[in-house]
Amino acid sequence: TVIELPIGQHVAALAAGQVDGVYTLEPTGTIGRLNGTTRMLEAGVIARYILGDANAPWHGGSATLTTEFIKKNPEFTKKYIAAYAKGINLVRTQPAEARQYLKGYTAIEGPLTGEVPLASYMLYNEFKPADVVAFQKFFDLFTEKGVFEKKLSVESLLFKG
């Protein structure tokens, strides 16, 4: 039986024997692993089972500006994108250095900052056609399940620079 369970209850429900397994997101999986109550069975579940390719990129979030904001603030938009690109580069090239910024800017604190997997960020101009296809497949699932009222085009949502 599959049930919906708030993410904050995943580790406790497993530890109490109320459920046999969960699909969870970070940092919940790492919290359970660090406190000895859970273990990871498989990573990359969205890519493998939803997108159909274990190596497909999965983007669980985005850095977003409205079209109106971009039009009204083109210089600030350029600065924002440059700063975001600098952050992506830091995560890619100096992950240990980047981890310090998890503390205080996210809910990830203490030993978790050194353990939780870092996201594989992509800037708008790094998306290849296959990446857009994978992203679209994920959005289409939301449409199919009624999360979105109508189909959204990922391509139309990406900044064009």
Short mmCIF file of C-alpha atoms in Angstrom, two decimals, residues 12-128:
data_model
loop_
_atom_site.label_atom_id
_atom_site.label_comp_id
_atom_site.label_asym_id
_atom_site.label_seq_id
_atom_site.Cartn_x
_atom_site.Cartn_y
_atom_site.Cartn_z
CA ALA A 12 10.27 8.82 12.55
CA ALA A 13 7.72 6.59 10.79
CA LEU A 14 10.50 4.27 9.59
CA ALA A 15 12.14 4.17 13.02
CA ALA A 16 8.79 3.38 14.69
CA GLY A 17 8.02 0.61 12.21
CA GLN A 18 4.89 2.40 10.98
CA VAL A 19 6.06 2.08 7.36
CA ASP A 20 8.43 -0.29 5.61
CA GLY A 21 10.03 2.23 3.27
CA VAL A 22 9.79 5.79 1.98
CA TYR A 23 10.72 7.80 -1.06
CA THR A 24 12.18 10.95 0.42
CA LEU A 25 14.21 13.98 -0.54
CA GLU A 26 17.33 15.43 0.99
CA PRO A 27 18.24 16.22 3.66
CA THR A 28 15.75 13.72 5.15
CA GLY A 29 17.58 10.67 3.81
CA THR A 30 20.89 11.86 5.19
CA ILE A 31 19.35 12.70 8.57
CA GLY A 32 18.09 9.12 8.91
CA ARG A 33 21.42 7.68 7.78
CA LEU A 34 23.40 9.83 10.22
CA ASN A 35 21.21 8.96 13.20
CA GLY A 36 21.32 5.27 12.31
CA THR A 37 17.59 4.76 11.73
CA THR A 38 17.59 4.44 7.94
CA ARG A 39 19.71 3.43 5.00
CA MET A 40 19.53 4.39 1.35
CA LEU A 41 18.32 1.69 -0.98
CA GLU A 42 18.62 3.63 -4.22
CA ALA A 43 19.55 7.12 -5.38
CA GLY A 44 18.34 8.78 -8.56
CA VAL A 45 14.82 7.41 -8.32
CA ILE A 46 13.20 10.30 -10.25
CA ALA A 47 15.70 9.99 -13.11
CA ARG A 48 15.43 6.21 -13.33
CA TYR A 49 11.71 5.63 -12.84
CA ILE A 50 9.99 8.86 -13.85
CA LEU A 51 12.33 10.09 -16.58
CA GLY A 52 13.28 6.59 -17.73
CA ASP A 53 17.04 7.22 -17.69
CA ALA A 54 19.20 6.79 -14.59
CA ASN A 55 21.62 9.39 -15.98
CA ALA A 56 19.00 12.00 -16.84
CA PRO A 57 19.27 15.32 -15.03
CA TRP A 58 16.57 15.99 -12.48
CA HIS A 59 15.95 19.57 -11.46
CA GLY A 60 14.03 19.67 -8.20
CA GLY A 61 13.99 23.45 -8.09
CA SER A 62 14.94 26.58 -9.93
CA ALA A 63 16.24 30.09 -9.50
CA THR A 64 13.41 32.16 -10.91
CA LEU A 65 12.73 35.75 -11.90
CA THR A 66 9.48 36.94 -13.44
CA THR A 67 9.42 38.19 -17.02
CA GLU A 68 8.16 41.52 -15.70
CA PHE A 69 11.11 41.81 -13.30
CA ILE A 70 13.61 40.91 -16.04
CA LYS A 71 12.16 43.58 -18.36
CA LYS A 72 12.11 46.27 -15.66
CA ASN A 73 15.54 45.43 -14.21
CA PRO A 74 17.83 44.21 -17.01
CA GLU A 75 21.05 45.30 -15.30
CA PHE A 76 20.12 43.73 -11.97
CA THR A 77 19.07 40.58 -13.84
CA LYS A 78 22.54 40.35 -15.40
CA LYS A 79 24.15 40.77 -11.96
CA TYR A 80 21.84 38.15 -10.45
CA ILE A 81 22.66 35.63 -13.19
CA ALA A 82 26.39 36.35 -12.85
CA ALA A 83 26.22 35.81 -9.08
CA TYR A 84 24.23 32.61 -9.55
CA ALA A 85 26.79 31.37 -12.11
CA LYS A 86 29.56 32.13 -9.61
CA GLY A 87 27.71 30.02 -7.02
CA ILE A 88 27.31 27.14 -9.47
CA ASN A 89 31.02 27.28 -10.23
CA LEU A 90 31.85 27.23 -6.51
CA VAL A 91 29.69 24.13 -5.94
CA ARG A 92 31.28 22.37 -8.93
CA THR A 93 34.90 23.28 -8.30
CA GLN A 94 35.11 23.68 -4.52
CA PRO A 95 32.27 21.67 -2.97
CA ALA A 96 33.85 21.63 0.49
CA GLU A 97 34.07 25.43 0.42
CA ALA A 98 30.48 25.74 -0.84
CA ARG A 99 29.06 23.55 1.93
CA GLN A 100 29.63 26.26 4.56
CA TYR A 101 26.86 28.31 2.94
CA LEU A 102 24.28 25.61 3.61
CA LYS A 103 24.41 26.61 7.26
CA GLY A 104 22.30 29.67 7.91
CA TYR A 105 20.88 29.86 4.39
CA THR A 106 19.04 26.52 4.39
CA ALA A 107 17.52 24.17 6.96
CA ILE A 108 20.71 22.11 6.72
CA GLU A 109 22.84 22.59 9.83
CA GLY A 110 25.68 20.96 11.78
CA PRO A 111 27.11 17.65 10.52
CA LEU A 112 24.52 17.56 7.74
CA THR A 113 26.41 20.31 5.89
CA GLY A 114 29.29 17.92 5.27
CA GLU A 115 27.15 14.90 4.39
CA VAL A 116 24.14 15.92 2.35
CA PRO A 117 24.57 15.48 -1.43
CA LEU A 118 25.01 18.75 -3.29
CA ALA A 119 22.64 19.52 -6.15
CA SER A 120 23.95 19.52 -9.70
CA TYR A 121 23.01 23.06 -10.64
CA MET A 122 22.72 24.13 -14.28
CA LEU A 123 22.59 27.64 -15.69
CA TYR A 124 20.01 28.44 -18.38
CA ASN A 125 22.64 28.42 -21.15
CA GLU A 126 23.91 24.95 -20.20
CA PHE A 127 20.67 23.12 -21.01
CA LYS A 128 21.10 20.80 -23.98
#
